[in-house]
Short mmCIF file of C-alpha atoms in Angstrom, two decimals:
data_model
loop_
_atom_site.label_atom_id
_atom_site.label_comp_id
_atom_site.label_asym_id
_atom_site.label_seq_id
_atom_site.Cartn_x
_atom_site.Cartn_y
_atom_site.Cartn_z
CA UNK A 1 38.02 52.94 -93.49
CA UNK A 2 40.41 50.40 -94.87
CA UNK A 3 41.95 50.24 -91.15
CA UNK A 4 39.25 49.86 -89.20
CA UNK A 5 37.95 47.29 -91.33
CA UNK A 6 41.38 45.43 -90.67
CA UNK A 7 41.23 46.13 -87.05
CA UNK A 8 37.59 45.72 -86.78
CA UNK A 9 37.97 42.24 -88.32
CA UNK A 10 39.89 40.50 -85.00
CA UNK A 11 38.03 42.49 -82.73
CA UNK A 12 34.61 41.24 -84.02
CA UNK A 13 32.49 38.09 -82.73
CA UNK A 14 32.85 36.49 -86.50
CA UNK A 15 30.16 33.56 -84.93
CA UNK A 16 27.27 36.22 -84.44
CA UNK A 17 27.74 37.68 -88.04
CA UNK A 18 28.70 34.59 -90.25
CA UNK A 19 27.65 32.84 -92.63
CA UNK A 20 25.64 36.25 -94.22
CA UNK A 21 22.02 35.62 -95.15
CA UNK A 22 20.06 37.71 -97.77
CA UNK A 23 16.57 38.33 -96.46
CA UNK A 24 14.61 39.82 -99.35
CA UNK A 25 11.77 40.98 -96.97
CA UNK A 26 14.45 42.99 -95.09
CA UNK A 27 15.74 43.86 -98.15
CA UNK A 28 12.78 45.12 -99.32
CA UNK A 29 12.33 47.20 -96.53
CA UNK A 30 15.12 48.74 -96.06
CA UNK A 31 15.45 49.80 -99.69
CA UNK A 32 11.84 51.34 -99.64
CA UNK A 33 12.94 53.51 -96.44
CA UNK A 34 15.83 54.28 -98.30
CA UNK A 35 13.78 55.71 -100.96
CA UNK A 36 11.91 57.99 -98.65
CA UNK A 37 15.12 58.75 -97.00
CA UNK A 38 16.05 60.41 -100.57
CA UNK A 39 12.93 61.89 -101.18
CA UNK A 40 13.05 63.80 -98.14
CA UNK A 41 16.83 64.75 -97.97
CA UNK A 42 16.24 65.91 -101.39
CA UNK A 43 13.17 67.74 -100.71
CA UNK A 44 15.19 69.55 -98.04
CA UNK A 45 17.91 70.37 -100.59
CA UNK A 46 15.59 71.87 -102.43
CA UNK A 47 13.44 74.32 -100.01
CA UNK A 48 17.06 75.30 -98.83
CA UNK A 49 18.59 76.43 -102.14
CA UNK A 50 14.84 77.49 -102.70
CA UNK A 51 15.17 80.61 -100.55
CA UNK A 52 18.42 81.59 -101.89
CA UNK A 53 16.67 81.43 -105.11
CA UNK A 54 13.80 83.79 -103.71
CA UNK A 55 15.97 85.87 -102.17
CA UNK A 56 18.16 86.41 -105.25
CA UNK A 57 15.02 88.12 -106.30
CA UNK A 58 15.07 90.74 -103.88
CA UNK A 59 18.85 91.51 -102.69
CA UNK A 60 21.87 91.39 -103.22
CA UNK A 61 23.81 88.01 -103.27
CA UNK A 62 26.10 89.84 -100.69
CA UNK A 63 23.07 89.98 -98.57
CA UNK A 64 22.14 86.36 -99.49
CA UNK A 65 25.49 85.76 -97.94
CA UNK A 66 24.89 87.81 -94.63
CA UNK A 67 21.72 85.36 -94.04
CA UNK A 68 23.35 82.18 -94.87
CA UNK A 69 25.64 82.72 -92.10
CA UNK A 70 23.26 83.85 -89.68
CA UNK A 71 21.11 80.93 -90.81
CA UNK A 72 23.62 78.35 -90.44
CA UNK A 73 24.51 79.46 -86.90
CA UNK A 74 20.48 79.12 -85.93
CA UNK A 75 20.57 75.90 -87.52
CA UNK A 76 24.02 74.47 -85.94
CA UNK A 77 21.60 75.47 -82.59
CA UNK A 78 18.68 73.44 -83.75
CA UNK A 79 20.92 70.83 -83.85
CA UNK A 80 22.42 70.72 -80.95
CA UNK A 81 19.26 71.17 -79.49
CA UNK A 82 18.12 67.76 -80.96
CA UNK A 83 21.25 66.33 -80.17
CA UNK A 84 21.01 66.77 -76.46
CA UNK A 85 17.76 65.64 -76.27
CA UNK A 86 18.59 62.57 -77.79
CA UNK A 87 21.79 61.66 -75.81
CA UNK A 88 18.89 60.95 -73.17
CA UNK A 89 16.52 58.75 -75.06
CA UNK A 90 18.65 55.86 -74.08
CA UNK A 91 18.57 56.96 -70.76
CA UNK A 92 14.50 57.40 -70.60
CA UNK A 93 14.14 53.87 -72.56
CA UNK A 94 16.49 51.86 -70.31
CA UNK A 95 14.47 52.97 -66.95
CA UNK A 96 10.70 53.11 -68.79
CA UNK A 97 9.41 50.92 -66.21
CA UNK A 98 11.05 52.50 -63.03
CA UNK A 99 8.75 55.37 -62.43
CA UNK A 100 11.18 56.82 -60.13
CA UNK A 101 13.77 57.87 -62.40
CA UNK A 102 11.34 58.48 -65.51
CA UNK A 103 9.85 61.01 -62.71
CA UNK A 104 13.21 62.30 -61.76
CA UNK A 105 13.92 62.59 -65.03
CA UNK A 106 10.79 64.43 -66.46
CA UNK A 107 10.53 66.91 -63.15
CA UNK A 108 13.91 67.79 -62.67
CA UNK A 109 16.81 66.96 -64.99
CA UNK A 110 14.91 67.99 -68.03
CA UNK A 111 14.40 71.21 -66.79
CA UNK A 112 18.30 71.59 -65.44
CA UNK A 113 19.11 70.25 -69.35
CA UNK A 114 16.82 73.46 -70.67
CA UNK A 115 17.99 75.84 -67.98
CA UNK A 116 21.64 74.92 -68.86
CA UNK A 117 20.71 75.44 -72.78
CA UNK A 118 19.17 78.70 -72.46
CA UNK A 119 22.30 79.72 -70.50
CA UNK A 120 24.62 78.71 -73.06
CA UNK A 121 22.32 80.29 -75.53
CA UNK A 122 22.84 83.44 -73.66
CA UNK A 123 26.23 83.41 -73.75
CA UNK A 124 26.07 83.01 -77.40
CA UNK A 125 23.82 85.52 -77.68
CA UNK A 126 27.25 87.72 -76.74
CA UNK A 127 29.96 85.70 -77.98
CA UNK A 128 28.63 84.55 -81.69
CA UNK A 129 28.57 88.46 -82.51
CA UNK A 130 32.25 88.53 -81.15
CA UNK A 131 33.51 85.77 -82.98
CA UNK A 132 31.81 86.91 -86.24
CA UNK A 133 33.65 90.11 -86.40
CA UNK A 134 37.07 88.32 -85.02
CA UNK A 135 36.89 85.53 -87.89
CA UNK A 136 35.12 87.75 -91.15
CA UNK A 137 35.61 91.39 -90.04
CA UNK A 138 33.22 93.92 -91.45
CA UNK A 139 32.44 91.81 -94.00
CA UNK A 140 29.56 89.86 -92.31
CA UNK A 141 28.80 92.35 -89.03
CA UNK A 142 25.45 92.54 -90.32
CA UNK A 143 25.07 88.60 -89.23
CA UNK A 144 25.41 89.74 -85.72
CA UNK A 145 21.49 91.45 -85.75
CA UNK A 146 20.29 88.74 -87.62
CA UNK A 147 21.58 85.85 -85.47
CA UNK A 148 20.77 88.23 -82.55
CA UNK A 149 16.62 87.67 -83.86
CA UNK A 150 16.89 83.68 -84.53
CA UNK A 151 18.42 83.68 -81.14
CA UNK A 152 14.92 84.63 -79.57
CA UNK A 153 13.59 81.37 -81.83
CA UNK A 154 16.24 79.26 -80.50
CA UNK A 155 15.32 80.14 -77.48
CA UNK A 156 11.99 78.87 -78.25
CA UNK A 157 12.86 76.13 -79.55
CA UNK A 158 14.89 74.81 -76.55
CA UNK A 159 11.76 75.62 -74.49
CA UNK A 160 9.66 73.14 -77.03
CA UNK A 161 12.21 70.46 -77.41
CA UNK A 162 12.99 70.25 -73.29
CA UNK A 163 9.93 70.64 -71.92
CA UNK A 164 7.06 69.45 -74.43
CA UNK A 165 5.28 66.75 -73.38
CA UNK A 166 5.38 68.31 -70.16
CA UNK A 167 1.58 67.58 -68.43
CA UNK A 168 3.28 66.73 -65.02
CA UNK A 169 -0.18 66.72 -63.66
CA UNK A 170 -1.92 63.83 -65.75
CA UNK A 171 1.35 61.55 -65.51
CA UNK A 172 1.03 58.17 -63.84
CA UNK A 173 3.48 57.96 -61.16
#
């Protein structure tokens, strides 16, 4: 941090961020999104460890353990699914007004992005199993079925985040 904050210093227009201003407004506004930021990344927390508490109820903590890594793989997915959706927001917002590419876009890239997803969620759907045995053995094999089932809701869940809002029909262009 302490180098790029050195290096950072020459490299930055000092005219565009000097002399510093407090805004309270801005202030004000950022600290109450802030707030609600919390709120919900703590709420999150929560209904996270909240499951491992209900489940401590019913199995074994070894078990517990044979979810959590299943569970973490489905949700590394989810976010990559997110992730390459938004790499293209800039994309969509740069060329709003040229219905051309927002057409292009919408009709065919979207649905090579989700085609290419689904394929590399096939492939996982083979390799995660290997690579669970290779790295933890026997230990977590049972992760394999499990992440085998969240695979069909990944799956589903590319399908939502790549093609929803998809009414091709009632578009404008």
């Amino acid at each position: 941090g302490i180098i790029t904050l050195i290096v950072s210093s020459f490299l930055l227009p000092k005219n565009s961020i000097f002399p510093l201003a407090f805004d309270r407004s801005s202030f004000k506004e950022v600290f109450h999104f802030t707030k609600w930021q919390i709120a919900g990344l703590v709420a999150v927390y929560l209904v996270n460890w909240g499951d491992t508490f209900v489940l401590r109820l019913f199995i074994s903590t070894e078990q517990i353990g044979v979810y959590s890594l299943a569970y973490k793989l489905f949700g590394g997915f989810i976010a990559i699914g997110y992730i390459i959706n938004t790499y293209f927001l800039p994309h969509i917002s740069k060329n709003i007004n040229n219905n051309t590419v927002i057409k292009e876009y919408l009709q065919h890239k979207r649905m090579h992005i989700l085609v290419l997803s689904l394929c590399g969620l096939l492939i996982s759907y083979f390799v995660i199993p290997f690579l669970i045995r290779a790295i933890y053995g026997e230990i977590f094999s049972q992760s394999e079925t499990i992440f085998k089932i969240l695979t069909i809701a990944l799956a589903a869940h590319f399908y939502v985040v790549f093609s929803f809002p998809q009414p091709y029909h009632r578009l404008p262009i």
